[in-house]
Tab-separated table of C-alpha atoms and ligand atoms in Angstrom:
chain	number	residue	atom	x	y	z
A	17	UNK	CA	-15.539	-19.121	22.826
A	18	UNK	CA	-12.664	-21.442	24.222
A	19	UNK	CA	-9.481	-22.135	22.560
A	20	UNK	CA	-10.675	-25.703	21.908
A	21	UNK	CA	-12.848	-24.488	19.404
A	22	UNK	CA	-11.675	-24.441	15.875
A	23	UNK	CA	-11.444	-20.613	14.324
A	24	UNK	CA	-12.203	-21.934	11.225
A	25	UNK	CA	-15.364	-25.084	10.680
A	26	UNK	CA	-15.002	-26.503	7.300
A	27	UNK	CA	-18.759	-27.719	6.232
A	28	UNK	CA	-18.932	-30.318	3.216
A	29	UNK	CA	-22.492	-30.240	1.544
A	30	UNK	CA	-22.196	-32.581	-1.841
A	31	UNK	CA	-19.829	-30.729	-3.751
A	32	UNK	CA	-19.714	-27.355	-1.690
A	33	UNK	CA	-17.418	-26.599	0.765
A	34	UNK	CA	-18.278	-23.989	3.336
A	35	UNK	CA	-15.359	-22.214	4.962
A	36	UNK	CA	-16.744	-20.240	8.102
A	37	UNK	CA	-14.765	-17.671	9.756
A	38	UNK	CA	-15.210	-18.771	13.751
A	39	UNK	CA	-14.331	-16.211	16.042
A	40	UNK	CA	-17.132	-14.154	16.408
A	41	UNK	CA	-16.622	-12.610	19.723
A	42	UNK	CA	-14.474	-10.146	17.643
A	43	UNK	CA	-16.465	-10.482	14.233
A	44	UNK	CA	-14.296	-13.159	12.896
A	45	UNK	CA	-11.029	-10.898	13.455
A	46	UNK	CA	-8.074	-12.532	11.360
A	47	UNK	CA	-5.300	-13.510	13.758
A	48	UNK	CA	-2.415	-15.744	12.660
A	49	UNK	CA	-4.241	-19.040	13.519
A	50	UNK	CA	-7.408	-18.201	11.887
A	51	UNK	CA	-5.324	-17.195	8.735
A	52	UNK	CA	-3.165	-20.458	8.504
A	53	UNK	CA	-6.161	-22.342	9.132
A	54	UNK	CA	-7.782	-20.486	6.125
A	55	UNK	CA	-4.743	-20.805	4.014
A	56	UNK	CA	-4.599	-24.494	4.454
A	57	UNK	CA	-8.285	-24.869	3.551
A	58	UNK	CA	-8.574	-22.955	0.430
A	59	UNK	CA	-5.278	-24.864	-0.794
A	60	UNK	CA	-6.644	-28.056	0.161
A	61	UNK	CA	-10.333	-27.227	-1.792
A	62	UNK	CA	-8.250	-26.683	-4.752
A	63	UNK	CA	-6.680	-29.735	-4.603
A	64	UNK	CA	-9.789	-31.857	-3.685
A	65	UNK	CA	-11.681	-32.754	-7.288
A	66	UNK	CA	-14.822	-33.651	-5.417
A	67	UNK	CA	-15.348	-29.750	-4.035
A	68	UNK	CA	-16.807	-27.731	-7.038
A	69	UNK	CA	-17.847	-24.170	-5.319
A	70	UNK	CA	-16.043	-22.893	-2.380
A	71	UNK	CA	-18.147	-20.466	-0.004
A	72	UNK	CA	-16.503	-18.293	2.447
A	73	UNK	CA	-18.947	-16.784	5.207
A	74	UNK	CA	-18.596	-16.048	9.191
A	75	UNK	CA	-20.177	-17.095	12.704
A	76	UNK	CA	-22.059	-14.530	14.544
A	77	UNK	CA	-23.168	-11.175	13.250
A	78	UNK	CA	-19.751	-10.457	11.586
A	79	UNK	CA	-18.581	-11.673	8.062
A	80	UNK	CA	-14.977	-10.705	8.952
A	81	UNK	CA	-13.505	-7.689	11.039
A	82	UNK	CA	-10.047	-7.642	9.125
A	83	UNK	CA	-7.040	-7.836	10.936
A	84	UNK	CA	-7.206	-8.952	14.695
A	85	UNK	CA	-6.027	-4.919	16.179
A	86	UNK	CA	-5.437	-6.655	19.463
A	87	UNK	CA	-2.865	-8.882	17.745
A	88	UNK	CA	-1.110	-6.024	15.981
A	89	UNK	CA	-1.304	-3.791	19.282
A	90	UNK	CA	0.533	-6.976	21.162
A	91	UNK	CA	3.389	-6.171	18.308
A	92	UNK	CA	4.430	-3.085	19.828
A	93	UNK	CA	4.969	-4.325	23.275
A	94	UNK	CA	8.145	-5.955	21.892
A	95	UNK	CA	11.196	-3.935	20.599
A	96	UNK	CA	11.027	-5.834	17.935
A	97	UNK	CA	10.618	-4.028	14.470
A	98	UNK	CA	7.211	-4.111	13.179
A	99	UNK	CA	7.167	-4.926	9.006
A	100	UNK	CA	3.313	-5.197	8.268
A	101	UNK	CA	4.602	-5.732	4.709
A	102	UNK	CA	6.071	-8.785	5.867
A	103	UNK	CA	2.855	-10.033	7.557
A	104	UNK	CA	1.323	-9.008	4.222
A	105	UNK	CA	3.329	-11.190	2.366
A	106	UNK	CA	3.087	-14.420	4.346
A	107	UNK	CA	-0.321	-14.253	5.600
A	108	UNK	CA	-2.839	-12.499	3.498
A	109	UNK	CA	-1.569	-12.334	0.165
A	110	UNK	CA	-0.809	-16.253	-0.478
A	111	UNK	CA	-4.720	-16.467	0.230
A	112	UNK	CA	-6.102	-13.670	-1.614
A	113	UNK	CA	-3.957	-15.107	-4.679
A	114	UNK	CA	-5.309	-18.475	-4.482
A	115	UNK	CA	-9.110	-17.270	-4.451
A	116	UNK	CA	-8.475	-15.156	-7.430
A	117	UNK	CA	-7.046	-18.230	-9.131
A	118	UNK	CA	-9.013	-21.466	-7.721
A	119	UNK	CA	-10.635	-23.057	-10.903
A	120	UNK	CA	-13.563	-23.315	-8.951
A	121	UNK	CA	-16.206	-20.768	-8.560
A	122	UNK	CA	-15.925	-19.369	-4.652
A	123	UNK	CA	-18.743	-17.357	-3.188
A	124	UNK	CA	-18.449	-14.890	-0.489
A	125	UNK	CA	-21.584	-14.988	1.454
A	126	UNK	CA	-21.516	-11.892	3.578
A	127	UNK	CA	-23.623	-12.219	6.829
A	128	UNK	CA	-22.538	-9.272	8.419
A	129	UNK	CA	-20.051	-6.569	8.622
A	130	UNK	CA	-16.661	-6.798	6.324
A	131	UNK	CA	-14.164	-4.412	7.572
A	132	UNK	CA	-10.813	-3.765	6.629
A	133	UNK	CA	-9.008	-7.100	5.111
A	134	UNK	CA	-12.444	-8.803	5.814
A	135	UNK	CA	-13.765	-6.509	3.508
A	136	UNK	CA	-10.506	-7.357	0.829
A	137	UNK	CA	-11.446	-11.596	1.458
A	138	UNK	CA	-15.156	-10.790	0.360
A	139	UNK	CA	-13.897	-8.810	-2.543
A	140	UNK	CA	-10.995	-11.591	-3.407
A	141	UNK	CA	-14.424	-14.086	-3.995
A	142	UNK	CA	-16.060	-14.659	-7.351
A	143	UNK	CA	-19.402	-13.589	-6.220
A	144	UNK	CA	-20.832	-11.771	-3.368
A	145	UNK	CA	-24.151	-12.575	-2.066
A	146	UNK	CA	-25.315	-10.155	0.875
A	147	UNK	CA	-27.390	-10.254	3.815
A	148	UNK	CA	-29.650	-7.002	3.928
A	149	UNK	CA	-27.954	-6.124	7.204
A	150	UNK	CA	-24.569	-6.539	6.191
A	151	UNK	CA	-21.802	-3.801	5.473
A	152	UNK	CA	-18.621	-3.249	3.753
A	153	UNK	CA	-15.983	-0.778	5.000
A	154	UNK	CA	-12.692	0.463	3.846
A	155	UNK	CA	-11.615	0.732	7.539
A	156	UNK	CA	-7.707	0.961	6.570
A	157	UNK	CA	-7.798	4.554	6.952
A	158	UNK	CA	-9.395	4.408	10.255
A	159	UNK	CA	-6.263	2.920	11.823
A	160	UNK	CA	-3.784	4.773	9.790
A	161	UNK	CA	-3.047	2.560	6.798
A	162	UNK	CA	-3.250	1.968	3.305
A	163	UNK	CA	-5.992	-0.827	1.850
A	164	UNK	CA	-4.125	-3.887	1.452
A	165	UNK	CA	-4.952	-8.052	0.406
A	166	UNK	CA	-5.931	-6.817	-2.858
A	167	UNK	CA	-8.332	-4.360	-2.179
A	168	UNK	CA	-6.988	-1.423	-4.102
A	169	UNK	CA	-6.930	-4.254	-7.077
A	170	UNK	CA	-10.344	-5.708	-7.039
A	171	UNK	CA	-12.232	-2.441	-5.887
A	172	UNK	CA	-11.706	0.080	-8.404
A	173	UNK	CA	-12.626	-3.149	-11.187
A	174	UNK	CA	-15.768	-3.570	-9.278
A	175	UNK	CA	-16.878	0.313	-8.615
A	176	UNK	CA	-14.895	2.081	-10.819
A	177	UNK	CA	-11.883	4.127	-9.589
A	178	UNK	CA	-13.484	7.659	-8.343
A	179	UNK	CA	-16.056	5.589	-6.004
A	180	UNK	CA	-12.767	3.071	-4.745
A	181	UNK	CA	-11.151	6.430	-3.941
A	182	UNK	CA	-13.757	7.828	-2.034
A	183	UNK	CA	-14.372	4.634	-0.114
A	184	UNK	CA	-10.597	3.882	0.731
A	185	UNK	CA	-9.839	7.655	1.401
A	186	UNK	CA	-13.074	8.322	4.219
A	187	UNK	CA	-13.485	4.519	5.478
A	188	UNK	CA	-16.997	5.010	5.385
A	189	UNK	CA	-19.626	2.272	5.747
A	190	UNK	CA	-21.906	1.084	2.984
A	191	UNK	CA	-24.967	-0.419	3.828
A	192	UNK	CA	-25.837	-3.125	1.451
A	193	UNK	CA	-28.260	-1.528	-0.603
A	194	UNK	CA	-25.684	0.946	-1.805
A	195	UNK	CA	-23.047	-2.307	-2.403
A	196	UNK	CA	-25.718	-3.530	-5.062
A	197	UNK	CA	-26.418	-0.408	-6.035
A	198	UNK	CA	-22.702	0.186	-6.848
A	199	UNK	CA	-21.830	-3.425	-8.166
A	200	UNK	CA	-19.853	-4.053	-4.942
A	201	UNK	CA	-22.094	-7.355	-4.476
A	202	UNK	CA	-24.072	-9.411	-6.911
A	203	UNK	CA	-27.331	-9.646	-4.919
A	204	UNK	CA	-29.137	-8.651	-1.194
A	205	UNK	CA	-31.104	-11.037	0.096
A	206	UNK	CA	-33.143	-10.788	3.437
A	207	UNK	CA	-30.971	-12.170	6.431
A	208	UNK	CA	-33.029	-14.715	7.230
A	209	UNK	CA	-32.785	-15.956	3.868
A	210	UNK	CA	-29.181	-15.667	3.195
A	211	UNK	CA	-27.606	-19.307	4.263
A	212	UNK	CA	-30.873	-20.241	1.884
A	213	UNK	CA	-29.918	-18.132	-1.294
A	214	UNK	CA	-26.428	-19.382	-0.933
A	215	UNK	CA	-26.981	-22.848	-1.041
A	216	UNK	CA	-29.328	-22.369	-3.942
A	217	UNK	CA	-26.113	-20.428	-5.933
A	218	UNK	CA	-23.772	-22.975	-4.665
A	219	UNK	CA	-25.309	-25.824	-5.725
A	220	UNK	CA	-26.192	-24.374	-9.244
A	221	UNK	CA	-22.548	-24.012	-9.525
A	222	UNK	CA	-21.754	-26.832	-8.553
A	223	UNK	CA	-23.724	-28.865	-10.858
A	224	UNK	CA	-21.558	-26.835	-14.015
A	225	UNK	CA	-18.926	-27.577	-15.760
A	226	UNK	CA	-16.138	-27.023	-13.350
A	227	UNK	CA	-12.993	-27.502	-16.181
A	228	UNK	CA	-15.075	-24.335	-18.240
A	229	UNK	CA	-15.833	-22.159	-14.996
A	230	UNK	CA	-12.149	-22.721	-14.130
A	231	UNK	CA	-10.799	-21.419	-17.466
A	232	UNK	CA	-13.474	-18.490	-17.214
A	233	UNK	CA	-11.962	-17.272	-14.364
A	234	UNK	CA	-8.395	-17.857	-16.232
A	235	UNK	CA	-9.741	-15.676	-19.244
A	236	UNK	CA	-11.125	-13.137	-17.148
A	237	UNK	CA	-8.288	-12.606	-14.721
A	238	UNK	CA	-5.576	-12.477	-17.826
A	239	UNK	CA	-7.604	-9.986	-19.659
A	240	UNK	CA	-6.820	-7.143	-17.012
A	241	UNK	CA	-3.096	-7.611	-18.325
A	242	UNK	CA	-4.002	-8.287	-22.129
A	243	UNK	CA	-5.028	-6.429	-25.424
A	244	UNK	CA	-7.708	-7.618	-27.617
A	245	UNK	CA	-5.698	-9.660	-30.156
A	246	UNK	CA	-3.544	-11.488	-26.856
A	247	UNK	CA	-7.309	-11.682	-25.180
A	248	UNK	CA	-8.722	-13.775	-28.170
A	249	UNK	CA	-5.976	-15.595	-28.881
A	250	UNK	CA	-5.835	-16.618	-24.791
A	251	UNK	CA	-9.443	-17.383	-25.627
A	252	UNK	CA	-8.917	-19.659	-28.482
A	253	UNK	CA	-5.657	-21.461	-26.331
A	254	UNK	CA	-8.372	-21.911	-23.356
A	255	UNK	CA	-11.120	-23.483	-25.703
A	256	UNK	CA	-8.952	-26.191	-27.119
A	257	UNK	CA	-8.632	-27.037	-23.357
A	258	UNK	CA	-12.543	-26.978	-22.650
A	259	UNK	CA	-13.308	-28.765	-26.057
A	260	UNK	CA	-11.930	-31.434	-25.021
A	261	UNK	CA	-13.784	-31.871	-21.689
A	262	UNK	CA	-15.974	-34.805	-21.263
A	263	UNK	CA	-18.547	-31.991	-19.923
A	264	UNK	CA	-18.410	-30.209	-23.335
A	265	UNK	CA	-19.079	-33.299	-25.181
A	266	UNK	CA	-22.050	-34.065	-22.318
A	267	UNK	CA	-23.192	-30.687	-22.866
A	268	UNK	CA	-23.533	-30.880	-27.070
A	269	UNK	CA	-24.936	-34.448	-26.863
A	270	UNK	CA	-27.512	-33.508	-24.208
A	271	UNK	CA	-28.679	-30.713	-26.041
A	272	UNK	CA	-29.317	-32.987	-29.204
A	273	UNK	CA	-31.019	-35.297	-26.818
A	274	UNK	CA	-33.050	-32.701	-25.895
A	275	UNK	CA	-32.590	-33.640	-21.858
A	276	UNK	CA	-30.406	-31.664	-18.941
A	277	UNK	CA	-26.844	-32.118	-19.093
A	278	UNK	CA	-25.389	-34.416	-16.391
A	279	UNK	CA	-22.015	-32.743	-15.777
A	280	UNK	CA	-19.154	-34.095	-13.964
A	281	UNK	CA	-16.436	-31.234	-13.489
A	282	UNK	CA	-14.277	-33.265	-15.460
B	7	T3D	O1	-0.611	-6.403	10.257
B	7	T3D	C1	-1.084	-6.669	9.217
B	7	T3D	O2	-1.124	-7.785	8.318
B	7	T3D	C2	-1.584	-5.527	8.598
B	7	T3D	C3	-2.787	-5.797	8.041
B	7	T3D	C4	-3.878	-4.717	8.158
B	7	T3D	C5	-5.319	-5.306	7.419
B	7	T3D	C6	-6.465	-4.599	7.915
B	7	T3D	O3	-7.974	-5.171	7.644
B	7	T3D	S1	-6.465	-3.218	8.824
B	7	T3D	C7	-8.485	-2.944	9.321
B	7	T3D	C8	-8.533	-3.848	10.386
B	7	T3D	N1	-9.573	-3.425	10.860
B	7	T3D	C9	-10.608	-2.017	11.536
B	7	T3D	O4	-10.019	-1.538	11.681
B	7	T3D	C10	-11.921	-2.671	11.740
B	7	T3D	C11	-12.160	-2.569	13.168
B	7	T3D	N2	-13.409	-2.914	13.847
B	7	T3D	C12	-14.535	-1.965	13.857
B	7	T3D	O5	-14.200	-0.961	12.986
B	7	T3D	C13	-15.941	-2.312	14.087
B	7	T3D	O6	-15.750	-3.277	15.272
B	7	T3D	C14	-16.710	-2.576	13.009
B	7	T3D	C15	-16.909	-1.153	12.756
B	7	T3D	C16	-16.237	-3.448	12.208
B	7	T3D	C17	-18.335	-3.235	13.815
B	7	T3D	O7	-18.453	-2.657	15.029
B	7	T3D	P1	-19.627	-2.801	15.601
B	7	T3D	O8	-20.183	-1.592	16.785
B	7	T3D	O9	-21.147	-3.693	15.247
B	7	T3D	O10	-18.913	-3.653	16.753
B	7	T3D	P2	-17.694	-3.463	17.862
B	7	T3D	O11	-18.552	-3.564	19.243
B	7	T3D	O12	-17.065	-2.593	17.021
B	7	T3D	O13	-16.834	-4.693	17.634
B	7	T3D	C18	-17.380	-6.180	18.472
B	7	T3D	C19	-16.018	-6.734	19.242
B	7	T3D	O14	-15.136	-7.075	18.286
B	7	T3D	C20	-15.476	-5.903	19.891
B	7	T3D	O15	-14.898	-6.722	21.155
B	7	T3D	P3	-16.099	-6.248	22.812
B	7	T3D	O16	-15.249	-4.756	22.621
B	7	T3D	O17	-17.314	-6.814	22.349
B	7	T3D	O18	-14.751	-7.160	23.596
B	7	T3D	C21	-14.270	-5.475	19.230
B	7	T3D	O19	-13.184	-4.817	20.090
B	7	T3D	C22	-13.725	-6.577	18.451
B	7	T3D	N3	-13.020	-6.646	17.291
B	7	T3D	C23	-14.010	-5.980	16.117
B	7	T3D	N4	-13.133	-5.460	15.114
B	7	T3D	C24	-12.141	-6.189	15.851
B	7	T3D	C25	-12.361	-6.528	17.052
B	7	T3D	N5	-11.095	-7.014	17.543
B	7	T3D	C26	-9.794	-7.289	16.986
B	7	T3D	N6	-9.383	-6.934	15.292
B	7	T3D	C27	-10.571	-6.658	15.214
B	7	T3D	N7	-10.425	-5.981	13.694
């Protein structure tokens, strides 16, 4: 791999935009260039109305091995004070926040190991589809760190507090089959079918009423800090918006005309 090859590949297929981490020699470790490119790409996908589903995946045999540890070690060779929190706030947190709030479906197509912040990246996506040979490692503890990039938020919500504690304390590798069993991923497919299965799911999601999906994501995110009365009221407010979309009318009309709906995302 030469420096001229982009560290992030951006691929468009209809209304699906795939963001492919492209540092396969390090299992797609996140250095500052890649983090900046990923941040820009997610922001661009958010703004671009032609994009109705985002896929995050990795080139080569890894999904993402987390923070580039060579870059971390390089910081120790200077006398400058090291503040990992600053690095997280500047580089990781905006990406994770945007993935959680972008009003379009986001799929992690996990082609190989997802470790440390790479695992957090997969967890920040809405849906995880995993290759049989992929694995998940809350690797932070192995390098004397606590989980970051949203793992302490997403992990207990997906698999429960007790399992989250165990995985974060031990940093043990979770194979795809166990990940499916404990609810860490939605689907596991044979390695050679990951691309096709991801495309099938992404195409389906991209053809759905995008505004309704965005509002659904907003509502489910809000439920975590809500009570039932507040949530009911919030649902009613969002439904006012959904009820004014073209896709709502189209869905009702198509049902009554006994034909498949043609959703445009508006
Ligand atoms: O600064 C901040 O903001 C702090 C934030 C921290 C967040 C974090 O993500 S902390 C956690 C960082 N990640 C890790 O600790 C994982 C480190 N990697 C591994 O434990 C293993 O590589 C894996 C379990 C992921 C995969 O193992 P394996 O045996 O399949 O592959 P390998 O041989 O270990 O790795 C292949 C190559 O990738 C190897 O390079 P080489 O020897 O072929 O030249 C290895 O050094 C490189 N690599 C893997 N992970 C990283 C990496 N290089 C830099 N950074 C990595 N994270």
